[in-house]
XYZ file of C-alpha atoms in Angstrom:
709
model
C 52.410 -76.591 34.847
C 55.535 -74.948 33.892
C 55.374 -71.320 33.085
C 57.870 -69.041 31.619
C 58.202 -65.489 30.644
C 59.930 -63.967 27.727
C 61.941 -60.895 28.072
C 62.054 -58.617 25.055
C 64.961 -56.446 24.440
C 64.273 -52.735 24.677
C 65.650 -50.197 22.304
C 66.163 -46.537 22.986
C 66.683 -43.929 20.317
C 67.273 -40.268 20.610
C 64.689 -38.126 18.632
C 64.770 -34.365 18.046
C 61.976 -32.505 19.943
C 61.047 -29.812 17.417
C 58.925 -32.002 15.099
C 56.800 -33.114 18.046
C 56.400 -29.525 19.248
C 55.446 -28.378 15.766
C 52.992 -31.224 15.391
C 51.399 -30.446 18.740
C 51.118 -26.762 17.947
C 49.704 -27.522 14.509
C 47.140 -29.893 15.975
C 46.072 -27.367 18.579
C 45.886 -24.659 15.908
C 43.805 -26.849 13.618
C 41.411 -27.702 16.434
C 41.124 -24.045 17.392
C 40.544 -23.022 13.797
C 37.956 -25.714 13.361
C 36.134 -24.596 16.468
C 36.302 -21.031 15.281
C 34.930 -21.839 11.841
C 32.367 -24.451 12.695
C 31.099 -23.272 16.055
C 28.372 -21.165 14.489
C 27.118 -24.106 12.474
C 27.164 -26.361 15.522
C 25.391 -23.637 17.418
C 22.584 -23.747 14.853
C 23.044 -20.575 12.922
C 25.602 -18.994 10.654
C 27.188 -15.941 12.296
C 28.728 -13.876 9.531
C 30.954 -11.816 11.768
C 32.583 -14.980 13.117
C 32.239 -17.303 10.171
C 33.343 -14.973 7.369
C 35.469 -11.938 7.997
C 35.704 -10.907 4.363
C 32.163 -9.773 3.577
C 31.904 -6.046 3.035
C 30.488 -3.434 0.651
C 32.621 -1.827 -2.043
C 31.900 1.158 -4.264
C 31.064 -0.047 -7.789
C 29.323 3.112 -9.016
C 31.780 4.043 -11.744
C 32.505 0.467 -12.802
C 28.777 -0.184 -13.212
C 28.376 2.884 -15.439
C 26.193 4.968 -13.107
C 26.465 8.722 -12.808
C 28.333 9.686 -9.651
C 26.927 13.169 -9.137
C 23.306 13.413 -10.025
C 21.326 16.383 -11.164
C 18.929 16.508 -8.262
C 20.547 19.637 -6.984
C 17.683 21.142 -5.044
C 17.018 20.609 -1.383
C 15.424 17.178 -1.845
C 17.780 15.882 -4.530
C 16.736 12.393 -5.542
C 13.191 11.794 -4.355
C 12.828 8.065 -4.853
C 14.654 5.096 -6.316
C 12.928 1.973 -7.557
C 13.956 -1.384 -8.967
C 12.212 -3.558 -11.522
C 12.891 -5.753 -14.558
C 11.101 -3.667 -17.161
C 12.324 -5.665 -20.177
C 11.890 -9.144 -18.617
C 15.486 -10.179 -19.228
C 16.020 -11.394 -15.672
C 18.229 -8.484 -14.588
C 17.364 -5.762 -12.110
C 16.958 -2.315 -13.678
C 17.022 0.973 -11.784
C 14.916 4.151 -11.937
C 16.305 7.213 -10.152
C 13.671 9.892 -9.729
C 14.955 13.416 -9.124
C 12.863 16.108 -7.532
C 11.653 19.297 -9.211
C 12.689 19.770 -12.843
C 15.887 17.768 -12.825
C 15.780 14.847 -15.194
C 15.489 11.347 -13.791
C 17.806 8.510 -14.765
C 16.633 5.161 -16.063
C 19.362 2.536 -16.009
C 18.946 -0.689 -17.964
C 20.921 -3.588 -16.567
C 23.155 -5.026 -19.300
C 23.483 -8.366 -17.524
C 27.245 -8.024 -17.050
C 27.196 -5.926 -13.851
C 26.974 -2.695 -15.859
C 24.131 -0.344 -16.751
C 23.173 1.788 -19.740
C 21.194 5.025 -19.378
C 18.088 4.598 -21.583
C 15.715 7.216 -20.253
C 15.352 8.958 -23.589
C 14.768 5.711 -25.467
C 11.885 4.169 -23.578
C 9.180 6.854 -23.817
C 9.150 8.361 -20.327
C 9.398 12.073 -21.116
C 11.731 14.118 -19.038
C 11.055 17.545 -17.660
C 12.041 19.935 -20.424
C 14.726 21.965 -18.677
C 17.341 23.970 -20.589
C 19.596 25.573 -21.474
C 19.168 23.659 -24.634
C 18.390 25.613 -27.700
C 18.701 29.342 -27.747
C 17.287 31.158 -30.763
C 20.766 32.004 -32.071
C 21.793 28.342 -31.856
C 18.876 26.870 -33.768
C 19.796 26.178 -37.328
C 17.263 26.296 -40.114
C 18.828 23.090 -41.324
C 17.063 21.294 -38.453
C 13.312 21.494 -38.933
C 11.171 20.675 -35.972
C 9.415 21.933 -32.890
C 11.579 22.770 -29.862
C 10.340 23.183 -26.279
C 12.416 23.953 -23.202
C 12.305 25.728 -19.876
C 14.827 28.428 -19.056
C 16.580 27.385 -15.810
C 17.768 30.940 -15.227
C 14.151 31.927 -14.620
C 13.278 29.080 -12.280
C 11.068 31.171 -10.041
C 9.171 32.843 -12.861
C 8.965 29.774 -15.099
C 9.841 31.129 -18.544
C 9.120 28.729 -21.381
C 10.670 28.848 -24.860
C 8.940 27.404 -27.915
C 10.512 27.476 -31.367
C 9.483 25.908 -34.651
C 11.345 25.593 -37.928
C 9.530 24.340 -40.995
C 10.028 24.699 -44.719
C 8.766 27.909 -46.228
C 5.025 28.120 -46.831
C 4.259 25.288 -44.365
C 1.175 26.030 -42.227
C 1.986 25.835 -38.522
C -0.580 25.945 -35.757
C -0.858 24.888 -32.162
C -2.488 25.276 -28.807
C -0.749 25.462 -25.455
C -2.758 24.859 -22.310
C -1.488 25.323 -18.788
C -3.211 24.905 -15.436
C -1.973 28.313 -14.329
C -2.737 31.729 -15.681
C -0.531 32.994 -18.480
C 1.332 35.971 -17.082
C 2.869 37.058 -20.411
C 3.388 35.726 -23.923
C 5.751 37.253 -26.486
C 6.192 36.553 -30.199
C 9.664 35.656 -31.432
C 10.325 36.029 -35.187
C 6.647 36.341 -36.082
C 5.655 37.878 -39.370
C 2.690 40.133 -39.952
C 0.569 37.193 -41.050
C 1.186 35.142 -37.923
C -1.249 35.384 -35.034
C -0.933 34.926 -31.303
C -3.992 34.925 -29.088
C -3.817 34.529 -25.301
C -6.649 33.504 -23.020
C -6.415 33.117 -19.264
C -4.537 29.824 -19.420
C -4.433 29.055 -23.167
C -2.230 30.285 -26.001
C -3.354 29.847 -29.603
C -0.939 30.456 -32.449
C -1.127 30.151 -36.217
C 1.131 31.137 -39.039
C 3.079 30.210 -42.076
C 6.636 29.023 -41.716
C 9.416 30.649 -43.704
C 12.329 28.344 -42.833
C 13.587 30.470 -39.923
C 13.050 29.991 -36.186
C 9.774 31.346 -34.912
C 8.240 30.937 -31.550
C 6.791 32.085 -28.262
C 8.276 32.951 -24.900
C 5.746 32.824 -22.115
C 5.564 32.846 -18.337
C 2.854 31.373 -16.135
C 1.805 32.655 -12.740
C 3.705 29.871 -11.032
C 6.192 27.479 -12.579
C 5.300 24.095 -11.155
C 2.345 23.391 -13.389
C 1.361 20.905 -16.034
C 1.812 22.182 -19.559
C -0.008 20.426 -22.384
C 0.774 20.907 -26.057
C -1.404 20.090 -29.029
C 0.895 20.428 -32.034
C 0.159 20.174 -35.760
C 2.319 20.486 -38.866
C 0.090 20.972 -41.872
C -2.504 18.880 -40.126
C -0.150 15.938 -39.625
C 1.498 15.003 -36.359
C 5.211 14.389 -36.735
C 6.512 13.437 -33.292
C 9.954 12.663 -34.681
C 10.358 16.369 -35.272
C 9.424 17.449 -31.750
C 12.313 18.055 -29.377
C 11.800 18.343 -25.641
C 14.460 19.394 -23.213
C 18.235 19.261 -23.223
C 18.812 16.324 -25.543
C 16.111 16.664 -28.107
C 13.874 13.983 -26.653
C 11.255 12.816 -29.070
C 7.801 12.172 -27.602
C 6.116 8.885 -28.506
C 2.997 10.567 -29.905
C 1.106 13.754 -30.419
C -0.656 15.492 -28.773
C 1.960 15.400 -26.066
C 1.803 16.367 -22.417
C 4.702 17.898 -20.535
C 4.437 17.909 -16.773
C 6.572 20.409 -14.997
C 5.354 19.409 -11.564
C 7.720 17.416 -9.390
C 7.903 13.669 -9.733
C 7.427 12.032 -6.371
C 6.435 8.381 -5.973
C 7.437 5.827 -8.604
C 5.546 2.547 -8.153
C 5.754 -0.525 -10.369
C 3.108 -3.160 -11.025
C 1.421 -4.973 -13.915
C -1.952 -3.209 -13.844
C -3.127 -4.678 -17.202
C -1.966 -8.259 -16.490
C 0.024 -8.576 -19.699
C 3.195 -9.839 -18.048
C 5.064 -6.525 -18.284
C 5.499 -4.252 -15.288
C 4.035 -0.760 -15.633
C 4.805 2.527 -13.890
C 2.696 5.080 -12.028
C 4.199 8.425 -11.014
C 2.720 11.019 -8.673
C 3.333 14.664 -9.484
C 2.737 17.933 -7.858
C 4.803 19.902 -5.381
C 3.240 22.958 -6.905
C 3.479 26.440 -5.510
C -0.040 26.922 -4.239
C -3.039 24.705 -4.778
C -4.729 24.546 -8.142
C -8.049 26.275 -8.417
C -10.639 26.167 -11.152
C -10.781 27.085 -13.994
C -7.130 26.323 -14.591
C -7.707 22.646 -15.097
C -6.557 19.471 -13.464
C -3.040 18.242 -13.106
C -2.329 14.846 -14.534
C -0.343 12.125 -12.829
C 1.514 9.722 -15.129
C 0.560 6.134 -15.898
C 3.051 4.497 -18.227
C 1.987 1.244 -19.873
C 4.904 -1.015 -20.784
C 4.662 -2.206 -24.374
C 5.946 -5.319 -26.197
C 9.016 -3.382 -27.307
C 9.831 -2.367 -23.713
C 8.821 1.223 -24.455
C 6.345 3.116 -22.331
C 3.239 5.060 -23.304
C 1.510 7.496 -20.977
C -2.123 6.357 -20.807
C -3.254 8.523 -17.896
C -5.884 10.372 -19.954
C -7.850 7.283 -20.923
C -7.344 5.531 -17.573
C -9.755 7.650 -15.558
C -7.078 8.313 -12.948
C -7.374 12.001 -12.077
C -5.909 13.887 -9.158
C -7.756 17.158 -9.606
C -6.096 19.922 -7.643
C -4.184 17.400 -5.550
C -0.515 17.389 -4.697
C 0.416 13.744 -5.179
C 2.857 12.241 -2.736
C 3.026 8.505 -2.126
C 1.347 5.645 -3.994
C 1.134 1.854 -4.013
C -0.312 -0.833 -6.246
C -2.546 -3.251 -4.364
C -5.396 -5.602 -5.213
C -7.534 -4.473 -2.281
C -10.677 -6.298 -3.471
C -8.878 -9.488 -4.617
C -10.498 -9.438 -8.043
C -7.258 -10.197 -9.883
C -6.580 -6.606 -10.984
C -4.181 -4.166 -9.359
C -5.790 -1.109 -7.833
C -4.000 2.087 -6.881
C -3.925 4.225 -3.744
C -2.551 7.782 -3.937
C -1.876 10.129 -1.031
C -2.001 13.908 -1.354
C -0.617 16.808 0.582
C -3.428 19.139 1.596
C -6.284 17.311 -0.060
C -7.961 13.941 0.395
C -6.285 10.716 -0.572
C -7.590 8.703 -3.525
C -8.349 5.011 -4.106
C -8.638 3.948 -7.753
C -10.349 0.612 -8.360
C -9.217 -1.195 -11.497
C -12.241 -2.019 -13.652
C -10.203 -3.791 -16.317
C -9.292 -2.734 -19.846
C -7.059 0.007 -18.470
C -9.898 1.940 -16.812
C -10.138 2.959 -13.132
C -12.812 4.515 -10.912
C -12.218 6.503 -7.731
C -13.715 4.796 -4.638
C -11.949 6.293 -1.601
C -15.094 7.876 -0.140
C -17.153 4.687 -0.249
C -14.249 2.668 1.124
C -13.685 5.050 4.035
C -10.131 5.930 2.958
C -10.658 9.534 1.848
C -8.325 10.827 4.560
C -6.621 14.208 4.474
C -3.259 14.469 6.182
C -1.386 11.162 6.288
C 0.827 10.836 3.227
C 3.027 7.808 4.000
C 1.495 4.351 4.081
C 1.913 0.674 3.311
C -0.632 -1.953 2.258
C -0.300 -5.447 3.739
C -2.447 -8.193 5.233
C -1.725 -7.428 8.880
C -4.403 -9.656 10.459
C -3.948 -12.708 8.229
C -7.400 -12.829 6.625
C -6.008 -12.514 3.034
C -7.477 -9.016 2.593
C -4.947 -6.173 2.260
C -5.104 -3.610 5.054
C -3.526 -0.160 5.107
C -1.264 1.406 7.714
C -0.453 5.115 7.711
C 2.737 6.130 9.464
C 2.421 9.919 9.853
C 0.668 9.696 12.232
C 0.009 6.001 12.722
C -3.458 4.823 11.752
C -4.408 1.250 10.880
C -7.480 0.421 8.767
C -8.583 -3.188 8.361
C -10.229 -4.448 5.189
C -13.542 -6.225 5.710
C -13.291 -7.923 2.315
C -16.379 -6.090 1.030
C -14.720 -2.870 -0.075
C -14.890 -1.096 3.289
C -12.239 -0.240 5.863
C -12.532 0.327 9.602
C -9.957 2.034 11.801
C -8.522 -0.160 14.581
C -5.471 1.876 15.541
C -5.811 1.799 19.321
C -7.070 -1.775 19.438
C -4.001 -2.816 17.463
C -1.646 -1.193 19.977
C -0.633 1.593 17.620
C -1.843 4.609 19.552
C 0.548 7.397 18.747
C 0.464 10.620 20.711
C 2.254 12.754 18.149
C 0.071 15.006 16.027
C 1.066 17.347 13.253
C 0.132 20.953 13.595
C 0.463 21.844 9.921
C 0.877 20.482 6.431
C 4.550 21.392 6.629
C 4.967 19.213 9.677
C 3.213 16.301 8.010
C 5.397 16.666 4.918
C 8.791 17.052 6.508
C 8.492 15.298 9.853
C 6.413 12.283 9.160
C 8.156 9.297 7.624
C 7.612 5.796 6.440
C 6.889 2.317 7.698
C 8.430 -0.919 6.425
C 7.029 -4.429 6.897
C 8.914 -7.675 7.424
C 8.799 -10.801 9.550
C 12.015 -10.040 11.422
C 11.577 -12.786 14.046
C 10.431 -15.549 11.632
C 7.205 -16.241 13.490
C 4.972 -16.040 10.408
C 3.510 -12.614 11.215
C 4.275 -9.242 9.683
C 6.183 -6.823 11.885
C 6.720 -3.080 11.485
C 9.589 -0.650 11.585
C 8.206 2.885 11.821
C 10.713 5.667 11.223
C 10.674 8.587 13.629
C 10.885 11.356 11.040
C 12.453 14.671 11.991
C 9.895 15.973 14.424
C 11.194 14.358 17.566
C 10.484 10.994 19.083
C 12.116 7.679 18.344
C 11.792 5.061 15.666
C 10.006 1.914 16.751
C 10.130 -1.800 16.035
C 6.723 -3.415 16.500
C 6.242 -7.183 16.599
C 2.964 -8.187 14.968
C 0.575 -11.015 15.713
C -2.876 -11.311 14.118
C -3.209 -7.588 13.562
C -1.948 -6.482 16.971
C 1.465 -5.030 17.694
C 3.888 -4.943 20.616
C 6.710 -2.438 20.973
C 9.984 -4.403 21.134
C 12.336 -1.570 20.181
C 14.420 -1.515 23.347
C 14.501 -5.294 23.671
C 15.776 -5.548 20.087
C 18.630 -3.104 20.715
C 17.189 -0.380 18.458
C 16.314 2.176 21.121
C 17.213 5.819 20.651
C 16.935 5.918 16.839
C 15.907 9.520 16.197
C 15.737 11.591 13.003
C 15.223 8.511 10.817
C 13.240 8.953 7.615
C 13.090 5.377 6.329
C 13.977 1.786 7.123
C 14.867 -0.861 4.518
C 14.512 -4.570 5.288
C 16.826 -7.002 3.519
C 18.865 -10.101 4.386
C 22.248 -8.770 3.272
C 24.247 -11.695 4.659
C 21.803 -14.439 3.556
C 21.704 -16.011 6.999
C 17.911 -16.361 7.026
C 17.331 -13.406 9.347
C 16.256 -10.156 7.714
C 18.381 -7.108 8.496
C 17.594 -3.393 8.703
C 19.171 -0.357 7.025
C 18.061 3.035 8.366
C 18.318 6.424 6.634
C 18.847 9.744 8.362
C 18.991 13.264 6.882
C 22.147 13.989 8.854
C 25.581 13.490 7.288
C 27.100 10.043 7.718
C 24.196 8.855 9.892
C 22.777 5.935 7.902
C 23.146 2.649 9.794
C 23.085 -1.074 8.997
C 21.771 -3.361 11.740
C 22.382 -7.093 11.457
C 19.648 -9.359 12.748
C 21.310 -11.801 15.161
C 18.405 -14.244 14.923
C 17.492 -14.018 18.592
C 15.255 -10.952 18.384
C 18.104 -8.463 18.665
C 20.160 -6.373 16.243
C 23.765 -5.187 16.186
C 25.190 -2.160 14.358
C 27.599 -3.394 11.653
C 27.826 -0.164 9.649
C 31.539 0.269 10.223
C 32.352 -3.408 9.800
C 30.559 -3.455 6.437
C 32.351 -0.338 5.137
C 29.137 1.674 5.128
C 30.046 4.437 7.541
C 30.731 6.710 4.571
C 32.950 9.146 6.405
C 36.433 8.357 5.228
C 36.131 5.212 3.190
C 34.786 6.794 0.049
C 35.226 10.269 -1.381
C 35.406 13.128 1.087
C 32.152 14.771 0.066
C 30.170 12.005 1.706
C 31.139 13.376 5.093
C 28.579 16.081 4.635
C 26.019 14.379 2.438
C 22.707 13.671 4.043
C 21.231 10.197 3.992
C 18.900 10.636 1.013
C 17.091 7.568 -0.305
C 18.188 3.997 -0.911
C 17.116 0.558 -2.033
C 18.383 -3.007 -1.859
C 18.981 -4.647 -5.229
C 20.964 -7.606 -6.534
C 22.344 -5.785 -9.531
C 24.953 -8.383 -10.518
C 22.816 -11.482 -9.977
C 25.118 -13.156 -7.462
C 22.334 -13.665 -4.927
C 23.551 -11.050 -2.437
C 21.713 -7.788 -1.889
C 23.650 -4.728 -2.963
C 22.834 -1.213 -1.826
C 22.051 1.752 -4.069
C 22.231 5.040 -2.193
C 21.397 8.527 -3.441
C 22.637 11.110 -0.980
C 21.506 14.691 -0.563
C 23.782 17.524 0.375
C 22.820 20.563 2.418
C 24.368 23.881 1.495
C 26.350 24.335 4.661
C 29.241 26.870 4.454
C 31.241 25.099 7.132
C 31.369 21.992 4.903
C 32.134 23.497 1.508
C 35.784 22.477 1.653
C 37.659 19.695 3.437
C 38.841 20.537 6.931
C 42.476 21.467 7.320
C 44.826 18.839 8.673
C 44.687 18.742 12.457
C 41.792 21.188 12.610
C 39.220 20.704 15.307
C 35.888 19.357 14.190
C 33.338 22.138 13.887
C 30.304 21.910 16.104
C 27.164 21.110 14.104
C 24.580 23.806 13.698
C 21.243 23.427 15.476
C 18.777 21.189 13.697
C 16.397 23.961 12.516
C 19.306 25.854 10.939
C 20.545 22.698 9.186
C 17.073 21.958 7.848
C 16.759 25.507 6.497
C 20.180 25.248 4.860
C 19.164 21.874 3.458
C 16.071 23.359 1.848
C 18.064 26.166 0.242
C 20.897 23.981 -0.980
C 21.784 23.825 -4.662
C 24.745 21.509 -4.630
C 24.220 18.094 -6.192
C 23.921 14.887 -4.311
C 25.898 11.758 -5.031
C 24.957 8.277 -6.221
C 26.610 5.189 -4.783
C 26.177 1.615 -5.937
C 27.705 -0.416 -3.137
C 28.387 -4.025 -4.087
C 27.950 -6.719 -1.478
C 30.992 -8.992 -1.719
C 29.017 -11.806 -0.113
C 29.975 -14.868 1.864
C 29.403 -18.589 1.632
C 25.701 -18.481 2.442
C 22.983 -19.734 0.070
C 19.812 -18.055 -1.186
C 16.568 -18.429 -3.126
C 14.568 -15.821 -5.043
C 10.873 -16.289 -5.789
C 9.148 -14.667 -8.777
C 5.368 -15.052 -8.886
C 3.060 -15.022 -11.895
C -0.568 -14.712 -10.923
C -3.476 -15.719 -13.132
C -6.630 -15.825 -11.046
C -4.763 -13.316 -8.891
C -3.117 -10.220 -10.319
C -0.205 -10.968 -12.627
C 2.365 -9.348 -10.298
C 1.282 -11.695 -7.507
C 0.865 -8.783 -5.088
C -0.803 -9.976 -1.918
C 0.503 -13.537 -2.193
C 2.433 -14.905 0.793
C 5.613 -16.922 0.421
C 7.013 -19.199 3.151
C 10.506 -20.694 2.829
C 11.501 -23.387 5.323
C 14.928 -24.801 6.197
C 16.014 -26.832 9.257
C 16.687 -23.456 10.915
C 13.064 -22.296 10.635
C 10.565 -20.599 8.312
C 10.818 -17.190 6.682
C 7.813 -15.271 5.411
C 7.294 -12.378 2.980
C 4.262 -10.853 1.311
C 4.603 -9.859 -2.345
C 3.965 -6.173 -3.004
C 4.196 -5.240 0.674
C 7.727 -6.441 1.373
C 9.032 -4.370 -1.532
C 7.195 -1.114 -0.665
C 9.570 1.737 0.146
C 9.024 5.373 0.991
C 7.756 6.899 -2.279
C 8.587 3.746 -4.239
C 7.404 0.201 -4.892
C 9.842 -2.302 -6.354
C 8.740 -5.109 -8.646
C 11.438 -7.688 -7.960
C 11.586 -11.349 -6.911
C 11.296 -11.976 -3.187
C 14.736 -12.679 -1.727
C 15.403 -15.286 0.993
C 18.718 -16.177 2.606
C 19.228 -19.854 3.464
C 22.410 -19.706 5.538
C 24.588 -22.760 4.957
C 21.717 -24.961 3.767
C 21.859 -26.186 0.189
C 18.097 -26.345 -0.252
C 14.788 -25.208 1.128
C 12.879 -28.072 2.699
C 9.614 -26.534 1.507
C 8.578 -23.461 -0.434
C 4.902 -22.629 0.092
C 2.876 -19.965 -1.723
C -0.529 -18.832 -0.457
C -2.303 -16.830 -3.132
C -4.838 -14.089 -2.274
C -7.784 -16.389 -3.018
C -6.479 -18.982 -0.561
C -5.050 -21.375 -3.133
C -1.793 -22.969 -1.975
C 1.188 -24.431 -3.790
C 3.964 -26.334 -2.042
C 7.354 -27.259 -3.499
C 9.683 -29.671 -1.741
C 13.478 -29.828 -1.603
C 14.061 -26.688 -3.663
C 17.716 -26.259 -4.541
C 19.424 -23.074 -3.414
C 21.081 -20.315 -5.456
C 18.347 -19.975 -8.068
C 15.365 -17.840 -9.058
C 12.199 -19.925 -8.706
C 9.353 -18.769 -10.964
C 5.928 -20.022 -9.932
C 2.764 -19.835 -12.032
C -0.481 -19.710 -10.059
C -2.753 -21.684 -12.366
C -0.496 -24.323 -13.810
C 1.654 -24.777 -10.757
C 4.634 -24.933 -13.058
C 7.885 -23.622 -11.786
C 11.393 -23.295 -13.049
């Protein structure tokens, strides 16, 4: 066999080197970038700090149409903030509740990332603080009945009442207050007009002559409920009654004006008509009420078809006689499909109002074993998984389990919640004790607790729950050493499927945001998220105390934004910006700062901080109960993706310190485009399961029909 080989000519060509070098560098860069971007996904979880460097919070307060400096100028400033959709238009509205006599703000969401202030339009009467109408400024061309409180006499509580009616019009009225009348003086009365004063009642009659007439009176202490029964010629004309600085018109007569502080603002559909209602606690009164001066009324506002509110507290049976209302929460503790109400008091026993239906309640705290005196901060949730709501007090910690028959038994020590701190006085309980917040931070299907330290020493704690028992995991989670914290807010701000924690402190620039890393630990991302509030926003924030806050998706983009109402102590060393290059002044001791805080008169500041978001997905769940209460409070929602299962309990997950939000439950999905399953367990045990639920939507689920959209 003959073999041969072929020789092929070879060619050589000279090529420039720079294209190959550029190609190599580009390839290496692309590989490195790909590893950088996709490593977190390959790892099994989306790490925002690595995967998206652009997410932050920006100040949208002015652009959204909110007031920057609020009127809560006393030592507590804004007392609570709450979020709801009061007009059922699918957009989150905001109620800002200021302490003492300063008017609240009610912001309706316009649906375009802006708000309109509608407080005077919706029937929630404001505290009637002046200066508004002085006698020389009232024109006879404006008939009506004018009521306001003189702010210059805050400590003595001087009220001004003026009426203007056409000549020869009979005018009569009765004013009742729950404090003794210290003095009452006629203004512009004629010889035929009469004024008669009893211990806590003023009666007046007369004939109008077209000029301002009225009464100036002072009660023995200012923070009291004042009730007016007004008549014009026997006919009530509420459109001619003007209350407070802007001539607010009450929805009906007789009208009730409450001068006591507004504290808790809690939202829930107590009459099951599909519209969320509002309960407000009142009463930081100077001294406790004693008979015969009457009972102070809380406020129960029923939401009507026209999205206006009517105070129905009188007919509801809800009375807080001689109590100083603090916190409150709607809960269906007996699972009868109607929302009940628990109210805590300072200095008197707490109250449990069972909803009997038809807008009527009965007080049952004694029979239930919940007539405690002392603890004011609490949260209702099903801690042991038996579908019956339990109650946890956080100042000091006490856990009561619901036996499902209307009775509660304390299991504090057995649950691992023994707390050595005790409060020596009411003042300590009020100022030092703070709230608890529930969430399933480790996605194990059990509710966990963050308990704020308060201001009385000690540290905040993170407690992992399992079947009604709790283990302290604070240090392991990287949250050790958190002192002087008044509240914690749970919310998945980066939508990675792991719920994060925002903590509030009364010290300037001390609020912190902790990102849940998904492995049981947290990392402080306050600075990275532009939330340090020392030099990134206006200077005044350097000395504003933490105040109160809430998560809310105000612009509907699926990312939780932060509304923050700061408080500002009156501290002389912080009244003006420090000079350039000046050394930072040493802070005053804590007791001195607290005293200055309490005496402060400078206003706090509102901030609406928009979350710019990232590429992560989300789902919101809105429940509509039928056999259960309409708000769905007590129902449990489980959202599953390939990364695991998240869990929240409606009504409990949205309970804040002195507030209860009525909003859809919010779940982050990370990079996943759908939830594998969405499971709802209603309070009666009924379950509904949805499969392959697309992300980036609000899922509304009806209990009876099972329909969802």
